[in-house]
PDB file of C-alpha atoms in Angstrom:
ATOM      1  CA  UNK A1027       7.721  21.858 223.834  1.00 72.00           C
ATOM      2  CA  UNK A1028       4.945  19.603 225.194  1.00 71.00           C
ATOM      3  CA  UNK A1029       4.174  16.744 222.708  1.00 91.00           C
ATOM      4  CA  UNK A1030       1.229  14.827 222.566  1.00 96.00           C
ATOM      5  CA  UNK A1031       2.834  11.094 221.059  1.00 96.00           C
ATOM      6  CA  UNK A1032      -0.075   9.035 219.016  1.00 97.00           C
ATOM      7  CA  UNK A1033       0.598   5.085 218.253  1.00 97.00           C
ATOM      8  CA  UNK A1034       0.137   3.208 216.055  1.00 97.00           C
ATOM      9  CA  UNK A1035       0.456   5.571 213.157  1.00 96.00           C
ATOM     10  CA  UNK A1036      -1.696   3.181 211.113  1.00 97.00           C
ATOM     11  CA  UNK A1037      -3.643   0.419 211.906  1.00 97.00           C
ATOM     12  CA  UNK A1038      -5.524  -2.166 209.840  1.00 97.00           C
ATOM     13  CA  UNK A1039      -8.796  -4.385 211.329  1.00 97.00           C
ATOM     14  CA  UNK A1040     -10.884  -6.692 210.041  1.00 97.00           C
ATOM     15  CA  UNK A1041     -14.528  -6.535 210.447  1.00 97.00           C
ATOM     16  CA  UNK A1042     -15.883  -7.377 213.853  1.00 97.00           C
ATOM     17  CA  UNK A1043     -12.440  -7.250 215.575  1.00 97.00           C
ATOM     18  CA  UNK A1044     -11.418  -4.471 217.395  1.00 96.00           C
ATOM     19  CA  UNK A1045      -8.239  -2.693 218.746  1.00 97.00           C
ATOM     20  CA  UNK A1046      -7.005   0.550 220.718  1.00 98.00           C
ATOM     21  CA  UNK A1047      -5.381   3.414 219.875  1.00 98.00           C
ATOM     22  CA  UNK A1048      -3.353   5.629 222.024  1.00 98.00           C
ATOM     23  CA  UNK A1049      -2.137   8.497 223.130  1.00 98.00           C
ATOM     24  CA  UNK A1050       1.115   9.571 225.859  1.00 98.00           C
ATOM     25  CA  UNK A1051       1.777  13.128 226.842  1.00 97.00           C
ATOM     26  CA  UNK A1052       4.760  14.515 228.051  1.00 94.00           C
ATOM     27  CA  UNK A1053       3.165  16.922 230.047  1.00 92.00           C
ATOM     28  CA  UNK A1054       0.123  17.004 232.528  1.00 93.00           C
ATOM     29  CA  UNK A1055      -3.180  17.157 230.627  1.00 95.00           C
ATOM     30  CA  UNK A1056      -6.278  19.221 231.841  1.00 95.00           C
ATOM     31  CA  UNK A1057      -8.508  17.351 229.150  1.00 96.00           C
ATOM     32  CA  UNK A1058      -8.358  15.385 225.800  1.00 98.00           C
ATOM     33  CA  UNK A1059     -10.111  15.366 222.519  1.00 98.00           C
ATOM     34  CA  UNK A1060     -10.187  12.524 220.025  1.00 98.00           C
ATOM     35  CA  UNK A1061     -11.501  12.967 216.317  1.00 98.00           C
ATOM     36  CA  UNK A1062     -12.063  11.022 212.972  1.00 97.00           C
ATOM     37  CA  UNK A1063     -11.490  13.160 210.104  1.00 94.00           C
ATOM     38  CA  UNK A1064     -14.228  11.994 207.592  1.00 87.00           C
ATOM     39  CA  UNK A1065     -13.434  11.592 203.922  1.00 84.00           C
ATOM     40  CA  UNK A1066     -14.160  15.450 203.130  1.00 84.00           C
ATOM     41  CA  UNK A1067     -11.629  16.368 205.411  1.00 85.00           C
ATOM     42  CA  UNK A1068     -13.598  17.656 208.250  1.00 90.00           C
ATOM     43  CA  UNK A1069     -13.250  16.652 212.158  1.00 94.00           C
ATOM     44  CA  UNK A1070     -16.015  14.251 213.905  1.00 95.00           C
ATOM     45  CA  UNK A1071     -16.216  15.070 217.861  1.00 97.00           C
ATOM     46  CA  UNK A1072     -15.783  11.866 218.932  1.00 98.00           C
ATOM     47  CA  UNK A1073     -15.417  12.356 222.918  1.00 98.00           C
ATOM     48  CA  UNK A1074     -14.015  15.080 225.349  1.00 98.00           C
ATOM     49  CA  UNK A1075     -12.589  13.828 228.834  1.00 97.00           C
ATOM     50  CA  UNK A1076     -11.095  16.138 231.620  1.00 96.00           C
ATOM     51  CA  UNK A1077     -10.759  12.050 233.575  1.00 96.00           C
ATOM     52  CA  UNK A1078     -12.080   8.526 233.427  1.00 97.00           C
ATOM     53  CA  UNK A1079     -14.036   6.952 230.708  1.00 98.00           C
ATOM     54  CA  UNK A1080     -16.600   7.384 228.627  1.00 98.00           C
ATOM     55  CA  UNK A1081     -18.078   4.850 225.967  1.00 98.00           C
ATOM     56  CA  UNK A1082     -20.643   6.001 222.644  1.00 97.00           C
ATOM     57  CA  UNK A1083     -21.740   2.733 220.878  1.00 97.00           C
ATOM     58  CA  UNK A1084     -18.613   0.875 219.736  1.00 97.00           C
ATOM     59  CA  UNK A1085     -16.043   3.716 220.758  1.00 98.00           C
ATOM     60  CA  UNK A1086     -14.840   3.539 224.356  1.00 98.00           C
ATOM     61  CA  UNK A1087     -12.153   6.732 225.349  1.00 98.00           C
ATOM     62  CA  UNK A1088     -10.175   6.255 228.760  1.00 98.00           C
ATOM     63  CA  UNK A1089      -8.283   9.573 229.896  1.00 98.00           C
ATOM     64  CA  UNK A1090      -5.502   9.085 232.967  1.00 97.00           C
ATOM     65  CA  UNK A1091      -4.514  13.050 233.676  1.00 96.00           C
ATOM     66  CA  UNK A1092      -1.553  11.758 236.107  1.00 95.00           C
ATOM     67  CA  UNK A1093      -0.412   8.952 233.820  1.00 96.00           C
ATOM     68  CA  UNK A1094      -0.226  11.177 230.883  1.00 97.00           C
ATOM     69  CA  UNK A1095      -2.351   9.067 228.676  1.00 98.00           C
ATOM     70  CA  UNK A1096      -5.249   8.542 226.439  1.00 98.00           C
ATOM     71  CA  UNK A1097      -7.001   5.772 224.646  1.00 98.00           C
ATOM     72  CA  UNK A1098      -9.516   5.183 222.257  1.00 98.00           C
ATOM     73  CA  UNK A1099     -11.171   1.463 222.387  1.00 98.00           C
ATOM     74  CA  UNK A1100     -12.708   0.450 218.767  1.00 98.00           C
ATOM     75  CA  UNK A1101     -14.930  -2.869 218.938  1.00 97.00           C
ATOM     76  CA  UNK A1102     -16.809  -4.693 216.450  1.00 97.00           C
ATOM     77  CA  UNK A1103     -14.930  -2.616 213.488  1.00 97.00           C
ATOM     78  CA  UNK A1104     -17.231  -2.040 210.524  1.00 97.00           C
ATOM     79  CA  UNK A1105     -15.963  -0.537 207.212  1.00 95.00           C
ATOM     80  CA  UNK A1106     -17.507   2.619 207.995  1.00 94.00           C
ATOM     81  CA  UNK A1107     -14.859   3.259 210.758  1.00 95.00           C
ATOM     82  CA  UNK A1108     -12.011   3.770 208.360  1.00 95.00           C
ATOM     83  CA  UNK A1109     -10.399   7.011 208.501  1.00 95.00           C
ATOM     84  CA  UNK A1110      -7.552   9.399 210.330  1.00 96.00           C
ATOM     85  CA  UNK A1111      -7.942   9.316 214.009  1.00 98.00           C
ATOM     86  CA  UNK A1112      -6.409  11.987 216.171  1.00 97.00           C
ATOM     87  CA  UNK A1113      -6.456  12.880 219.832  1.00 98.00           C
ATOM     88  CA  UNK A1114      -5.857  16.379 220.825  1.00 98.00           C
ATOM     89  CA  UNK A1115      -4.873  17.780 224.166  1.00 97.00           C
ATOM     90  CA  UNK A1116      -4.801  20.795 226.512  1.00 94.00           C
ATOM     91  CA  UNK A1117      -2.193  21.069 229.072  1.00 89.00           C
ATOM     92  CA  UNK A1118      -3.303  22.912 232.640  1.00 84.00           C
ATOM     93  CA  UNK A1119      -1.766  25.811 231.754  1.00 83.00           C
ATOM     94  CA  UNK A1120      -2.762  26.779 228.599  1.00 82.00           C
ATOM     95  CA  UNK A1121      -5.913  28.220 228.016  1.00 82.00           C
ATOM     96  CA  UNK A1122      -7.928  26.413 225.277  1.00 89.00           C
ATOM     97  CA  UNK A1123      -4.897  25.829 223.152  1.00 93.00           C
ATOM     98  CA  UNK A1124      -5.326  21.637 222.000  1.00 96.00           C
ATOM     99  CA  UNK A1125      -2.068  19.793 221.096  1.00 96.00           C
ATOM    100  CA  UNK A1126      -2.565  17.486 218.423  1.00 96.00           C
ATOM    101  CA  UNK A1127      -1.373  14.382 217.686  1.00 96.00           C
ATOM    102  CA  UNK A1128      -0.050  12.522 214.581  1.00 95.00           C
ATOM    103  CA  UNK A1129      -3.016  10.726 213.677  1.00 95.00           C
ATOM    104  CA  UNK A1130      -3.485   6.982 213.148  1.00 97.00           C
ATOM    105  CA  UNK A1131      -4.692   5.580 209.921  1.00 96.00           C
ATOM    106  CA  UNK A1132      -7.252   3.340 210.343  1.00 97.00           C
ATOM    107  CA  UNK A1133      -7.942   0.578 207.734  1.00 96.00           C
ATOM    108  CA  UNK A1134     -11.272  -1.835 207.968  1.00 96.00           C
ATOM    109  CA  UNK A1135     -10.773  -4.771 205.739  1.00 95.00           C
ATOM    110  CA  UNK A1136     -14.409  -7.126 204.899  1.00 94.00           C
TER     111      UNK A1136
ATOM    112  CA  UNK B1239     -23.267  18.148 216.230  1.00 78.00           C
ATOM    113  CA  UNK B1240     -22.561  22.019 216.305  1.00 85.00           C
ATOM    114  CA  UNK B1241     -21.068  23.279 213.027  1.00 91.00           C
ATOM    115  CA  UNK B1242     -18.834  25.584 212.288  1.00 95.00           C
ATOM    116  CA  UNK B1243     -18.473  27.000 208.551  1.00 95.00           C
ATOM    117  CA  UNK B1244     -15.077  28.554 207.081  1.00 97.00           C
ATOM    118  CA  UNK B1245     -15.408  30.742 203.851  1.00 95.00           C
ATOM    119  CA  UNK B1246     -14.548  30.476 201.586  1.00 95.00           C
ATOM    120  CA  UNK B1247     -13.080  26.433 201.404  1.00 95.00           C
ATOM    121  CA  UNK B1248     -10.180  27.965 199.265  1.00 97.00           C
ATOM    122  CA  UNK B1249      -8.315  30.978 198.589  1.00 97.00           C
ATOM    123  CA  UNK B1250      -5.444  31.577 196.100  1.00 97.00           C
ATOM    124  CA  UNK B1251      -3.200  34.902 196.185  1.00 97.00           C
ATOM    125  CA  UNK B1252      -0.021  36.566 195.160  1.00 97.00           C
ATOM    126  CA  UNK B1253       2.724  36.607 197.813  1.00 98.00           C
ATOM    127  CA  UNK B1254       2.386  40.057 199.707  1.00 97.00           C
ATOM    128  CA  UNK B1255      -1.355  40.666 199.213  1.00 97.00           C
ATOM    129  CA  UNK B1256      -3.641  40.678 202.107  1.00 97.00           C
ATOM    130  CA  UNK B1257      -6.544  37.759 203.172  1.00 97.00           C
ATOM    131  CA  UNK B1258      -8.792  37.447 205.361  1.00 97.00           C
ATOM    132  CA  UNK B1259     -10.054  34.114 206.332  1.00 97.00           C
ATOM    133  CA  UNK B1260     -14.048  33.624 207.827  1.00 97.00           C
ATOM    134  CA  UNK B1261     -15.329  31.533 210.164  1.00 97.00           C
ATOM    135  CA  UNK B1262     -18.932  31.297 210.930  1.00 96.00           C
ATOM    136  CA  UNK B1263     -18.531  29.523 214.842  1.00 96.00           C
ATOM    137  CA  UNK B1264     -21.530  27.791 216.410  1.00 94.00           C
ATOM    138  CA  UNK B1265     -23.978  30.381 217.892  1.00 91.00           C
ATOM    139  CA  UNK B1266     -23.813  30.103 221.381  1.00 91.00           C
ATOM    140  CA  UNK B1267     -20.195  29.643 221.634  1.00 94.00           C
ATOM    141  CA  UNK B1268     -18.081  32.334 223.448  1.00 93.00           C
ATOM    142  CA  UNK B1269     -14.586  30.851 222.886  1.00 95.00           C
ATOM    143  CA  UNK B1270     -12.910  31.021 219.159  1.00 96.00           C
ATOM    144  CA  UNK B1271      -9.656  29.238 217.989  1.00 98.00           C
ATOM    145  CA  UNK B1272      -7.635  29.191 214.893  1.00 98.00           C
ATOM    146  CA  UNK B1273      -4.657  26.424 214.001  1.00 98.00           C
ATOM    147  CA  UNK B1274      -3.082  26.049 211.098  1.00 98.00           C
ATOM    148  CA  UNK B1275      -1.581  22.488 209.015  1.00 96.00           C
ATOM    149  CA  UNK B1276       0.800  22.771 206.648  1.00 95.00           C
ATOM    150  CA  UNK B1277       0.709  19.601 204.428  1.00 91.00           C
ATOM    151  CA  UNK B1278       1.674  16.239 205.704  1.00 88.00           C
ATOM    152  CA  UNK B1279       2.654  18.287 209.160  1.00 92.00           C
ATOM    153  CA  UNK B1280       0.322  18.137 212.583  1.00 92.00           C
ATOM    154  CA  UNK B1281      -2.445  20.617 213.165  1.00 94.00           C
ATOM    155  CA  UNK B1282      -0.455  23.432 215.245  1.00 96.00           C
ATOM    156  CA  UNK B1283      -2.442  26.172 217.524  1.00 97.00           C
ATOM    157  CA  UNK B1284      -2.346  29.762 215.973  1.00 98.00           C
ATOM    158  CA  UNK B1285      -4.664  31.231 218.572  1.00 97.00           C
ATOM    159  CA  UNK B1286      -7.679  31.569 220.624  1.00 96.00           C
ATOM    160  CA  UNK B1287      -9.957  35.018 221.539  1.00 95.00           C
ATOM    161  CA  UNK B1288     -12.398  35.993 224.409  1.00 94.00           C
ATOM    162  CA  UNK B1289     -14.354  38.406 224.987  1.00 92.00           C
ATOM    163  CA  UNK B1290     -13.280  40.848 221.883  1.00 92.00           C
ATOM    164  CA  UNK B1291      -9.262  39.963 223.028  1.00 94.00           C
ATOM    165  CA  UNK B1292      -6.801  37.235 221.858  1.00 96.00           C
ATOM    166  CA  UNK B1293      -5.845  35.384 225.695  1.00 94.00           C
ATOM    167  CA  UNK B1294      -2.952  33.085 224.055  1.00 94.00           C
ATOM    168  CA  UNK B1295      -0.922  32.945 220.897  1.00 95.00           C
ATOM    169  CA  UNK B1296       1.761  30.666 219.605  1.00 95.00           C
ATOM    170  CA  UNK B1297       4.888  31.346 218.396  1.00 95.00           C
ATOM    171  CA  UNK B1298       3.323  30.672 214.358  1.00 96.00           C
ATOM    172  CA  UNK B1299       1.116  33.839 215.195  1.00 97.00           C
ATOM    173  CA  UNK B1300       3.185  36.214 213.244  1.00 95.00           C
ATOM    174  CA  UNK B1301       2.906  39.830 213.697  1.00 96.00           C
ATOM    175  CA  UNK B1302       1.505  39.840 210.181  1.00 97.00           C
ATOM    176  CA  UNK B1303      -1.304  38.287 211.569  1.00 98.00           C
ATOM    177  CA  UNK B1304      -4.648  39.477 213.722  1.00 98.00           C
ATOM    178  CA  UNK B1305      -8.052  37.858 214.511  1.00 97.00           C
ATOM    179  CA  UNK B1306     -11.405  40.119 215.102  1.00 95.00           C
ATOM    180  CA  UNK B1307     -14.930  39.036 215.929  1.00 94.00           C
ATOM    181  CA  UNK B1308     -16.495  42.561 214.937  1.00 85.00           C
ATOM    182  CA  UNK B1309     -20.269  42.835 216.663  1.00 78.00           C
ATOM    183  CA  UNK B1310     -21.001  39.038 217.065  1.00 74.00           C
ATOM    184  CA  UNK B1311     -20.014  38.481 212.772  1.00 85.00           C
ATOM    185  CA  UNK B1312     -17.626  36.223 211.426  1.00 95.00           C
ATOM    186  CA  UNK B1313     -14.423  35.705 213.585  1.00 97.00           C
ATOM    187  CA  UNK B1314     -11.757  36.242 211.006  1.00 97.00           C
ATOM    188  CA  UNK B1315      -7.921  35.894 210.220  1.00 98.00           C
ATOM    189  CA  UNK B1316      -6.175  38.167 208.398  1.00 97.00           C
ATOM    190  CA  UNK B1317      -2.823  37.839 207.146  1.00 98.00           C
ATOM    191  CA  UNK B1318      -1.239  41.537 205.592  1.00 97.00           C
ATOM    192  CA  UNK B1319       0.717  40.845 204.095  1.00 97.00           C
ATOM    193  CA  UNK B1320       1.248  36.900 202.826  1.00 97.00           C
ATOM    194  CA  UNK B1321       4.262  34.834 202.684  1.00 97.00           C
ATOM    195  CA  UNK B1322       5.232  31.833 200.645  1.00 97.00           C
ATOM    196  CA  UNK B1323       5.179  29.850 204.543  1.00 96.00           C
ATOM    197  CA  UNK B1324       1.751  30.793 205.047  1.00 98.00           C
ATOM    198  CA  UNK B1325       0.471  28.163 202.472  1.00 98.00           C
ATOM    199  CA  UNK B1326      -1.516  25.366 204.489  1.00 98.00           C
ATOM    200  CA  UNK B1327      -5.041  24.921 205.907  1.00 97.00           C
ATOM    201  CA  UNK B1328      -6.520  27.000 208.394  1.00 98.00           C
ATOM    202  CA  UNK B1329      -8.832  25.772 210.574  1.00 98.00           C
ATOM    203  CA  UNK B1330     -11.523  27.575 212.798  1.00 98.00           C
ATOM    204  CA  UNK B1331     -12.907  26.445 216.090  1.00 97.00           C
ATOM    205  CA  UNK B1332     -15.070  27.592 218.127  1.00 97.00           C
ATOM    206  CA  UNK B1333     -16.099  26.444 222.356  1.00 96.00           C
ATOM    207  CA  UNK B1334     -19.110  27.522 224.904  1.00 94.00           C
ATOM    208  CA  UNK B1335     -16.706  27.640 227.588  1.00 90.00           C
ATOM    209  CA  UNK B1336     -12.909  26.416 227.311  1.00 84.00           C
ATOM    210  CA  UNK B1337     -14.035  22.893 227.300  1.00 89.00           C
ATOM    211  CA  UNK B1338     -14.860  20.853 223.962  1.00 95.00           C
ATOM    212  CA  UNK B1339     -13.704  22.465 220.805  1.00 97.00           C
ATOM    213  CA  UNK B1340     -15.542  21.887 217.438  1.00 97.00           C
ATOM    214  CA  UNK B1341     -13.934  22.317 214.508  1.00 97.00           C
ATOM    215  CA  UNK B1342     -14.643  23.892 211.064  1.00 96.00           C
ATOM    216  CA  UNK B1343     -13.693  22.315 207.600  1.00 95.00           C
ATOM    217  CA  UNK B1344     -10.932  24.280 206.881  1.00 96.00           C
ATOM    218  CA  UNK B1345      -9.486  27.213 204.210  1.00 97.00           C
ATOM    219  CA  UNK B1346      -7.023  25.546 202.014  1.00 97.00           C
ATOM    220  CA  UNK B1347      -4.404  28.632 201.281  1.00 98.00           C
ATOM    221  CA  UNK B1348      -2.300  28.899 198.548  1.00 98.00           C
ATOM    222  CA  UNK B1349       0.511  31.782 198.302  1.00 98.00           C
ATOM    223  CA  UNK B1350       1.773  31.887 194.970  1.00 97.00           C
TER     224      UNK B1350
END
């Protein structure tokens, strides 16, 4: 079935650097979804794309439909950022139903 | 953001009994979704529901299972009756159109 392939599966930063996470999709993608699951388990809306980019604060998310691919940009890492990252996405002809990825693990060192 | 609540944040039964699992979705939202992870597996799509009818289902929605959203309440799960496989964590979302999800915190289920 479609698969939505997440790399790396973990990642470790040191403050103030930064790094990108990413996803490829075997299929065409109407939109994507990426998340950080905080430490209670729960999911953090991070961004939603149906194209292009779109930045909040340190996070930047890029979304190429045609391409089959999705990124997440982290810059200026603080500690706080650690935690499971996952993208999620919806292929055109499904109707609502997200594919998830594998998650990446993401370590912030001082 | 928008929250959704699941009750109750764990459930433990005897294989064969029934459960229902509740999700309280964000107020305004018209679209409702529930996916299920088994432990140390991917979150995997169960189903989503429109306008009082389920429009898509996966393969892991099991005859056993049904979803209702009975006058505007709780959109629920309910699994009659349990199997061992339907241990994992359910998780409820919820959508004002079919655009951004948001998710609840999930229903760890045990079947003993």
């Amino acid at each position: 079935g479609d698969q939505v392939e997440q790399s790396p599966s973990a990642l470790s930063l040191h403050e103030g650097t930064g790094s990108a996470l990413r996803c490829n999709f075997t299929t065409t993608m109407r939109a994507v979804q990426w998340f950080r699951k905080n430490s209670r388990g729960s999911l953090i809306n991070l961004f939603y794309l149906a194209s292009g980019t779109k930045e909040n604060g340190r996070l930047k998310s890029a979304f190429d439909s045609k391409e089959r691919y999705s990124t997440l940009h982290i810059r200026d890492a603080q500690l706080e950022d650690s935690g499971t990252y996952f993208c999620a996405a919806e292929a055109f002809y499904n109707q609502g139903k997200l594919i998830f990825g594998q998650g990446t693990k993401l370590s912030i060192k001082p | 953001g928008p929250k959704v609540l699941q009750i109750p944040s764990h459930q433990i039964i005897d294989m064969g009994q029934m459960v229902t699992l509740n999700c309280d979705p964000v107020s305004n939202h018209l679209y409702f979704y529930w996916y299920k992870q088994i432990l140390g597996q991917q979150m995997e799509f169960l189903v989503n529901f429109y306008n009082g009818k389920v429009m898509e289902k996966s393969k892991l929605f099991k005859d056993q299972f049904s979803v209702e959203r009975p006058d505007g309440s709780y959109f629920t799960l309910k699994i009659q009756p349990t199997a061992l496989e339907d241990s994992a964590v359910y998780f409820c979302a919820s959508s004002f159109d079919r655009e951004e999800q948001y998710f609840g915190p999930g229903t760890r289920l045990t079947v003993l």
